[in-house]
Every structure is written in structure tokens, then in C-alpha cells.
Short mmCIF file of C-alpha atoms and ligand atoms in Angstrom, two decimals:
data_model
loop_
_atom_site.label_atom_id
_atom_site.label_comp_id
_atom_site.label_asym_id
_atom_site.label_seq_id
_atom_site.Cartn_x
_atom_site.Cartn_y
_atom_site.Cartn_z
CA MET A 1 0.00 0.00 0.00
CA THR A 2 1.38 3.40 -0.98
CA GLN A 3 1.95 5.52 2.15
CA ASN A 4 1.03 8.80 0.53
CA LEU A 5 -2.28 7.66 -0.93
CA ILE A 6 -5.48 9.69 -0.72
CA ASP A 7 -8.02 6.89 -0.35
CA GLY A 8 -11.20 8.21 -1.96
CA LYS A 9 -13.12 5.05 -1.22
CA ALA A 10 -12.42 5.22 2.54
CA LEU A 11 -13.25 8.93 2.71
CA ALA A 12 -16.42 8.38 0.69
CA ASP A 13 -17.52 5.62 3.10
CA GLU A 14 -16.86 7.89 6.08
CA LEU A 15 -18.89 10.76 4.59
CA ARG A 16 -21.74 8.44 3.54
CA THR A 17 -21.97 7.11 7.10
CA ALA A 18 -22.28 10.69 8.36
CA PHE A 19 -25.06 11.41 5.84
CA LYS A 20 -27.26 8.81 7.56
CA THR A 21 -27.78 11.17 10.51
CA ARG A 22 -28.94 13.95 8.17
CA VAL A 23 -31.24 11.62 6.25
CA ALA A 24 -32.70 10.36 9.56
CA ALA A 25 -33.27 13.96 10.75
CA LEU A 26 -35.16 14.69 7.52
CA ALA A 27 -37.15 11.45 7.87
CA ALA A 28 -38.19 12.52 11.37
CA ARG A 29 -39.71 15.60 9.74
CA GLY A 30 -41.51 13.51 7.11
CA CYS A 31 -39.08 14.17 4.25
CA ARG A 32 -37.11 11.63 2.24
CA PRO A 33 -34.54 13.22 -0.09
CA GLY A 34 -35.30 12.31 -3.69
CA LEU A 35 -33.07 12.28 -6.77
CA ALA A 36 -34.20 11.83 -10.38
CA VAL A 37 -31.58 10.65 -12.87
CA ILE A 38 -32.37 10.98 -16.55
CA LEU A 39 -30.46 8.93 -19.10
CA ALA A 40 -31.11 9.45 -22.81
CA GLY A 41 -29.62 6.78 -25.05
CA GLU A 42 -27.59 3.69 -24.36
CA ASN A 43 -24.01 4.87 -23.82
CA PRO A 44 -22.52 1.91 -21.86
CA ALA A 45 -20.35 4.11 -19.61
CA SER A 46 -23.35 6.34 -18.82
CA GLN A 47 -25.43 3.27 -17.99
CA VAL A 48 -22.81 2.20 -15.44
CA TYR A 49 -22.62 5.72 -13.92
CA VAL A 50 -26.42 5.92 -13.62
CA ARG A 51 -26.63 2.46 -12.05
CA ASN A 52 -23.94 3.41 -9.51
CA LYS A 53 -25.69 6.67 -8.64
CA VAL A 54 -29.04 4.96 -8.12
CA SER A 55 -27.58 2.20 -5.93
CA ALA A 56 -25.62 4.77 -3.87
CA CYS A 57 -28.92 6.61 -3.26
CA GLU A 58 -30.60 3.42 -2.10
CA ALA A 59 -27.76 2.67 0.33
CA ALA A 60 -27.99 6.20 1.75
CA GLY A 61 -31.78 6.09 2.23
CA ILE A 62 -32.37 8.55 -0.62
CA TYR A 63 -35.34 7.92 -2.90
CA SER A 64 -34.22 7.67 -6.52
CA GLN A 65 -36.05 7.64 -9.79
CA LYS A 66 -34.29 6.45 -12.93
CA ILE A 67 -35.78 7.78 -16.15
CA LEU A 68 -34.55 6.00 -19.26
CA LEU A 69 -35.27 7.66 -22.59
CA ALA A 70 -34.53 6.38 -26.08
CA ALA A 71 -31.50 7.74 -27.94
CA ASP A 72 -33.85 9.40 -30.46
CA VAL A 73 -36.01 11.09 -27.80
CA SER A 74 -37.05 14.57 -28.89
CA GLN A 75 -35.75 17.61 -27.03
CA GLU A 76 -39.38 18.60 -26.32
CA THR A 77 -40.08 15.27 -24.60
CA LEU A 78 -36.93 15.60 -22.51
CA LEU A 79 -37.80 19.19 -21.53
CA ALA A 80 -41.36 18.12 -20.64
CA LYS A 81 -39.95 15.40 -18.38
CA ILE A 82 -37.71 17.94 -16.64
CA ALA A 83 -40.66 20.32 -16.17
CA GLU A 84 -42.62 17.48 -14.56
CA LEU A 85 -39.73 16.70 -12.19
CA ASN A 86 -39.26 20.41 -11.37
CA ALA A 87 -42.87 20.41 -10.13
CA ASN A 88 -42.65 17.09 -8.26
CA PRO A 89 -42.27 17.72 -4.48
CA ALA A 90 -40.83 14.22 -3.89
CA ILE A 91 -37.84 15.11 -6.08
CA HIS A 92 -35.20 17.43 -4.58
CA GLY A 93 -32.45 16.84 -7.12
CA ILE A 94 -32.47 16.33 -10.89
CA LEU A 95 -29.50 15.05 -12.85
CA VAL A 96 -29.29 14.64 -16.60
CA GLN A 97 -26.51 12.20 -17.43
CA LEU A 98 -24.05 13.64 -19.96
CA PRO A 99 -23.21 13.35 -22.77
CA LEU A 100 -26.64 13.78 -24.38
CA PRO A 101 -27.45 12.48 -27.87
CA ARG A 102 -26.06 14.87 -30.48
CA HIS A 103 -29.43 16.26 -31.64
CA ILE A 104 -30.18 17.61 -28.15
CA HIS A 105 -28.89 21.02 -27.10
CA GLU A 106 -27.11 20.40 -23.81
CA GLU A 107 -27.21 23.96 -22.52
CA THR A 108 -30.97 24.28 -23.11
CA VAL A 109 -31.57 21.07 -21.19
CA LEU A 110 -29.31 22.01 -18.25
CA GLU A 111 -30.93 25.46 -18.01
CA ALA A 112 -34.39 23.83 -17.88
CA ILE A 113 -33.58 22.16 -14.57
CA SER A 114 -34.78 24.27 -11.65
CA ALA A 115 -31.69 25.93 -10.09
CA GLU A 116 -32.97 24.71 -6.67
CA LYS A 117 -32.84 21.10 -7.90
CA ASP A 118 -29.62 21.37 -9.92
CA VAL A 119 -27.55 18.97 -7.79
CA ASP A 120 -24.86 18.73 -10.50
CA GLY A 121 -24.29 22.49 -10.22
CA PHE A 122 -24.27 23.01 -14.00
CA HIS A 123 -27.10 25.58 -14.24
CA ALA A 124 -25.82 29.05 -15.16
CA GLU A 125 -27.25 30.50 -11.92
CA ASN A 126 -25.25 28.00 -9.87
CA VAL A 127 -22.12 28.46 -11.98
CA GLY A 128 -22.47 32.22 -11.43
CA ALA A 129 -22.91 31.78 -7.68
CA LEU A 130 -19.73 29.67 -7.57
CA ALA A 131 -17.83 32.27 -9.62
CA GLN A 132 -18.96 34.96 -7.18
CA GLY A 133 -17.59 32.91 -4.29
CA ASN A 134 -21.03 32.18 -2.89
CA PRO A 135 -21.75 28.65 -4.12
CA ARG A 136 -25.10 26.93 -3.76
CA PHE A 137 -24.54 23.63 -5.57
CA ILE A 138 -20.89 22.79 -6.27
CA PRO A 139 -20.24 20.40 -9.20
CA CYS A 140 -19.70 17.00 -7.62
CA THR A 141 -16.23 16.08 -8.89
CA PRO A 142 -14.35 19.24 -7.86
CA TYR A 143 -16.43 19.35 -4.66
CA GLY A 144 -15.15 15.83 -3.87
CA VAL A 145 -11.58 16.94 -4.56
CA MET A 146 -11.93 19.84 -2.10
CA LYS A 147 -13.21 17.37 0.52
CA MET A 148 -10.10 15.25 -0.07
CA PHE A 149 -7.89 18.30 0.52
CA GLU A 150 -9.79 19.08 3.72
CA ALA A 151 -9.54 15.49 4.97
CA HIS A 152 -5.76 15.49 4.41
CA LYS A 153 -5.34 19.03 5.79
CA VAL A 154 -3.87 20.26 2.51
CA ASP A 155 -3.08 23.93 3.05
CA TRP A 156 -3.98 25.69 -0.18
CA VAL A 157 -3.72 29.33 0.91
CA GLY A 158 -1.09 31.08 -1.21
CA LYS A 159 -0.10 27.79 -2.84
CA GLU A 160 0.47 27.32 -6.57
CA ALA A 161 -2.36 25.19 -7.96
CA VAL A 162 -2.35 23.99 -11.55
CA VAL A 163 -5.46 22.46 -13.12
CA ILE A 164 -5.03 20.64 -16.43
CA GLY A 165 -8.39 20.78 -18.22
CA ARG A 166 -10.96 23.54 -18.59
CA SER A 167 -14.24 21.63 -18.94
CA ASN A 168 -17.41 23.01 -17.38
CA ILE A 169 -17.76 19.79 -15.40
CA VAL A 170 -14.32 19.54 -13.83
CA GLY A 171 -11.55 21.98 -14.80
CA LYS A 172 -13.34 25.34 -14.57
CA PRO A 173 -15.26 24.71 -11.33
CA MET A 174 -12.10 23.16 -9.82
CA ALA A 175 -10.17 26.33 -10.65
CA LEU A 176 -12.93 28.54 -9.18
CA LEU A 177 -12.99 26.54 -5.95
CA LEU A 178 -9.23 26.80 -5.58
CA ILE A 179 -9.29 30.55 -6.33
CA ASN A 180 -12.05 31.04 -3.76
CA ALA A 181 -9.98 29.02 -1.28
CA GLY A 182 -6.95 31.30 -1.65
CA ALA A 183 -4.67 29.36 -3.99
CA THR A 184 -2.87 30.96 -6.94
CA VAL A 185 -4.39 29.09 -9.85
CA THR A 186 -3.21 28.33 -13.39
CA VAL A 187 -5.55 26.55 -15.79
CA CYS A 188 -3.90 24.61 -18.62
CA HIS A 189 -5.56 23.09 -21.69
CA SER A 190 -4.77 21.74 -25.13
CA LYS A 191 -3.52 25.14 -26.35
CA THR A 192 -1.16 25.66 -23.41
CA ARG A 193 2.47 26.08 -24.46
CA ASP A 194 5.13 24.19 -22.52
CA LEU A 195 2.68 22.48 -20.18
CA ALA A 196 5.43 20.98 -18.00
CA SER A 197 6.80 24.44 -17.15
CA HIS A 198 3.44 25.12 -15.47
CA THR A 199 2.90 21.73 -13.85
CA ARG A 200 6.41 21.71 -12.34
CA ARG A 201 5.53 24.84 -10.36
CA ALA A 202 2.43 23.24 -8.85
CA ASP A 203 2.13 22.56 -5.14
CA ILE A 204 -1.29 21.18 -6.02
CA LEU A 205 -1.76 19.53 -9.41
CA VAL A 206 -5.18 18.43 -10.66
CA ALA A 207 -5.30 16.42 -13.90
CA ALA A 208 -8.65 16.30 -15.74
CA VAL A 209 -7.57 15.59 -19.29
CA GLY A 210 -8.93 12.19 -20.33
CA LYS A 211 -5.60 10.79 -21.54
CA PRO A 212 -4.05 7.73 -19.87
CA ARG A 213 -0.81 8.36 -17.93
CA PHE A 214 -0.55 11.85 -19.44
CA VAL A 215 1.16 13.36 -16.38
CA THR A 216 4.61 11.84 -15.99
CA ALA A 217 6.96 12.06 -13.01
CA ASP A 218 9.18 14.69 -14.65
CA MET A 219 6.15 17.02 -14.85
CA VAL A 220 5.59 16.95 -11.09
CA LYS A 221 7.27 19.06 -8.42
CA PRO A 222 8.66 16.87 -5.61
CA GLY A 223 6.28 17.05 -2.65
CA ALA A 224 3.25 18.11 -4.68
CA VAL A 225 -0.30 16.97 -4.01
CA VAL A 226 -1.49 15.22 -7.17
CA ILE A 227 -5.17 14.65 -7.88
CA ASP A 228 -6.03 12.37 -10.79
CA VAL A 229 -9.55 12.99 -12.05
CA GLY A 230 -9.13 11.02 -15.28
CA ILE A 231 -10.94 7.78 -15.94
CA ASN A 232 -9.61 6.03 -19.03
CA ARG A 233 -10.21 2.50 -20.19
CA LEU A 234 -7.00 0.94 -21.51
CA SER A 235 -7.17 -1.07 -24.72
CA PRO A 236 -7.47 -4.88 -24.45
CA GLU A 237 -3.82 -5.11 -25.59
CA GLU A 238 -2.87 -2.96 -22.58
CA GLY A 239 -4.95 -5.05 -20.18
CA GLY A 240 -8.33 -3.30 -20.52
CA LYS A 241 -8.13 -1.84 -17.01
CA LEU A 242 -9.20 1.60 -15.79
CA CYS A 243 -6.37 4.08 -15.64
CA GLY A 244 -6.06 7.73 -14.67
CA ASP A 245 -4.46 10.72 -16.37
CA VAL A 246 -1.40 10.37 -14.11
CA ASP A 247 1.37 7.80 -14.44
CA PHE A 248 0.63 6.62 -10.90
CA GLU A 249 3.51 4.14 -10.46
CA ALA A 250 6.13 6.77 -11.27
CA VAL A 251 4.44 9.88 -9.84
CA LYS A 252 3.71 8.27 -6.45
CA ASN A 253 7.47 8.37 -5.79
CA VAL A 254 7.58 12.14 -6.33
CA ALA A 255 4.26 13.35 -4.87
CA ALA A 256 3.57 13.98 -1.19
CA LEU A 257 -0.02 12.84 -1.70
CA ILE A 258 -1.67 11.20 -4.68
CA THR A 259 -5.06 9.75 -5.61
CA PRO A 260 -5.29 6.32 -7.24
CA VAL A 261 -7.57 5.33 -10.14
CA PRO A 262 -9.84 3.58 -9.42
CA GLY A 263 -10.62 4.33 -5.78
CA GLY A 264 -9.72 8.02 -5.76
CA VAL A 265 -11.87 10.83 -7.11
CA GLY A 266 -14.55 8.51 -8.58
CA PRO A 267 -16.20 7.42 -5.30
CA MET A 268 -16.05 11.02 -4.04
CA THR A 269 -18.00 12.29 -7.06
CA ILE A 270 -21.00 10.10 -6.29
CA THR A 271 -20.70 10.91 -2.60
CA MET A 272 -20.96 14.65 -3.27
CA LEU A 273 -24.01 14.02 -5.45
CA LEU A 274 -25.62 12.45 -2.39
CA ALA A 275 -24.46 15.44 -0.30
CA ASN A 276 -26.01 17.91 -2.75
CA THR A 277 -29.29 15.96 -2.85
CA ILE A 278 -29.53 15.87 0.95
CA GLU A 279 -28.66 19.57 1.03
CA ALA A 280 -31.41 20.32 -1.50
CA ALA A 281 -33.94 18.49 0.68
CA GLU A 282 -32.72 20.29 3.81
CA ARG A 283 -33.10 23.64 2.08
CA ARG A 284 -36.63 22.76 1.01
CA MET A 285 -37.41 21.88 4.62
CA GLY A 286 -35.90 25.18 5.73
CA ALA A 287 -33.17 23.39 7.71
P1 LIG B 301 -13.12 17.08 -21.38
O1 LIG B 301 -14.36 17.86 -21.39
O2 LIG B 301 -12.76 16.24 -22.55
O3 LIG B 301 -11.91 18.08 -21.09
C1 LIG B 301 -10.58 17.67 -21.19
C2 LIG B 301 -9.70 18.86 -21.02
O4 LIG B 301 -8.35 18.44 -21.18
C3 LIG B 301 -9.95 19.97 -22.03
O5 LIG B 301 -10.01 21.21 -21.40
C4 LIG B 301 -8.76 19.88 -22.99
O6 LIG B 301 -8.35 21.12 -23.52
C5 LIG B 301 -7.69 19.36 -22.04
N1 LIG B 301 -6.64 18.69 -22.80
C6 LIG B 301 -6.76 17.76 -23.76
N2 LIG B 301 -5.56 17.44 -24.27
C7 LIG B 301 -4.66 18.20 -23.62
C8 LIG B 301 -3.25 18.34 -23.71
N3 LIG B 301 -2.53 17.63 -24.58
N4 LIG B 301 -2.64 19.21 -22.88
C9 LIG B 301 -3.35 19.93 -22.00
N5 LIG B 301 -4.70 19.84 -21.87
C10 LIG B 301 -5.33 18.99 -22.68
O7 LIG B 301 -13.08 16.07 -20.14
P2 LIG B 301 -13.72 16.20 -18.66
O8 LIG B 301 -15.18 15.96 -18.71
O9 LIG B 301 -13.21 17.42 -17.98
O10 LIG B 301 -13.05 14.91 -18.00
C11 LIG B 301 -11.65 14.76 -17.93
C12 LIG B 301 -11.34 13.35 -17.43
O11 LIG B 301 -11.91 13.17 -16.15
C13 LIG B 301 -11.93 12.23 -18.29
O12 LIG B 301 -11.06 11.11 -18.23
C14 LIG B 301 -13.22 11.87 -17.57
O13 LIG B 301 -13.64 10.54 -17.81
C15 LIG B 301 -12.80 12.06 -16.15
N6 LIG B 301 -13.89 12.38 -15.21
C16 LIG B 301 -13.85 11.71 -14.03
C17 LIG B 301 -14.78 11.98 -13.07
C18 LIG B 301 -14.69 11.26 -11.77
O14 LIG B 301 -15.66 11.20 -11.05
N7 LIG B 301 -13.50 10.76 -11.42
C19 LIG B 301 -15.79 12.92 -13.30
C20 LIG B 301 -15.79 13.62 -14.53
C21 LIG B 301 -14.81 13.33 -15.47
P3 LIG B 301 -9.29 21.97 -24.55
O15 LIG B 301 -10.36 22.58 -23.69
O16 LIG B 301 -8.37 22.95 -25.13
O17 LIG B 301 -9.84 20.98 -25.53
#
């Protein structure tokens, strides 16, 4: 076992145990948190993610509703379903699994979700609140990463943080959270020149690229905290296993702390979805 590992699975279990008290307090007031998960199409990875989210809800005592729509579902039908869920008092959180089929306009769909039920934190109102430093729903993956920093007492104030990736789901909200927390943040992407010159300065390095073993040991400052968000499936010739964006075996010898894949950020993402759903129910109950 690597000594400097950030064990996302263990932290996720700890947090999920603590959620039980909050769910019980809501139950005592006649409220069961409810999450609706909409999946359009048959993307195999999305099917696995949705199944995992629904079973995590069940284990946490959260009511969940899985809505499966055909890949050729019309945008109107999808929007009508969201409107129905927005009005349903048993549902506190609504999640539309991405990516959506190509004929559907993602932004229109995400904006249709009530901002009060937007447990993924992708609605423009919630993105704006996060950018202003007053977040309401924090996107689950970067939220989970911040919880990992907290659990390991990572001091981010004044530290150099480098985020590789600028997606709306991971990179941008991760950068905003780190800025709000007091780090000095650099965001790198596919147009960044001399990437390693940035990553080598990082006290905190977050990789959200989607390329297996992209971050090599020579790109990492000794003693850095390295968070690997990537989830990549290796080819059958390479063993077919899941693998992160970081060359774990080499980088673990350089980093002070590092997340594995699997068992790092992944379990935390689902855990923070549960946290946001419970939070949405608590807000509805005025708690
Ligand atoms: P994405 O939307 O594809 O974004 C990837 C980012 O990486 C983009 O900003 C892209 O730059 C940048 N990039 C690509 N090639 C690069 C290069 N050579 N140098 C520097 N930057 C480069 O992906 P995402 O949704 O953010 O997800 C990233 C990874 O995290 C994926 O493996 C995904 O499966 C995983 N993920 C994991 C979780 C979890 O729970 N663990 C959750 C979400 C995502 P441009 O913007 O310039 O194209």
C-alpha cells in the first residue's frame, strides 16, 4: 500500500456514514430526499454511472427515480420530463446524465432544470454563484476533490495550484474553488504552451484531461499533491483496465499525496451528489 495515498473510497464511506444522521433527521420531519436521474440513449459508460448513482442513493436512504429515454427522444419530450420533475415535491435533485445524444442542445436542457434542484451544479445560476464565491450547488467532482484536501489538511492558501483541463464539469469549477480558497491558480488546456513548465511549479496539481498516464513524473514538483480525475479504459492489448491521467507508479514516488484510479476521485464524485441531494432536501425543509 502506498503511504502517501489519498483513499477516496475510505473517505467516501466515512462521509456516507455521516449522511445517515442527516437523512434520519429529515425522515423525522416527514421528508425523504429524492433524486431523479435521466439517461437518454444507451451509452454503456453512462449506464454504469447511472446504475452506480441509483444504488448509492438506495444505500444512503435517498429515494431515486431512474428515467430511461430512447437515444432518439425529442428535445421537447426531454424538456417536458424535466418540467414534470421540477414540479414534483418528492424530487429534490435532478441530474441529466451527460453526454446527451447529439441532436439535443445540452445547454438548453441544463438550463431547464430548476436551479434549486440542480444537484450537479451546472445551471448558469449556480455556476455564477460559484464564480462569485457564494456557491449553492458545487459540481460533484471538484467538490469531492476539495473534501479530499480538507480530509488530508492540505493547506492551499497562497499555494500554486495547476489544473489541467478547462471543462465546465471539472476543470473550470475546480479552478474557481481553488481561487475562492486562496490558492494561486493556473488553468492549462490543449492550447497551453510548454505544459510541463506550469505543472512543475504546482504545489497542487489536478489532472482532468482524459488521456491515460498523461502526467509523468518529470512534470511533477517533488512534494506536490497530485489529484487524478481522469478515468480512461486501456485497450485490451494494454490489459483493458481503468487508468487515470497520471502515471501513478512513477508519480507516487515524487508526490507527497496522490489519488489512485480507481478508488480516488470517482467514489467522491457520487458521494458529493448524495451530499447535494440531501442539502437540497434540507433547504426545502428550511433546515
Ligand atoms: P473534457 O471535457 O474532454 O476536457 C478535457 C480537457 O483536457 C480539455 O479542457 C482539454 O483542452 C484538455 N486537454 C486535452 N488534451 C490536452 C493536452 N494535450 N494538454 C493539456 N490539456 C489537454 O473532459 P472532462 O469531462 O473534464 O473529463 C476529464 C477526465 O476526467 C476524463 O477522463 C473523464 O472521464 C474524467 N472524469 C472523471 C470523473 C470522476 O468522477 N472521477 C468525473 C468527470 C470526469 P481543450 O479545452 O483545449 O480541448
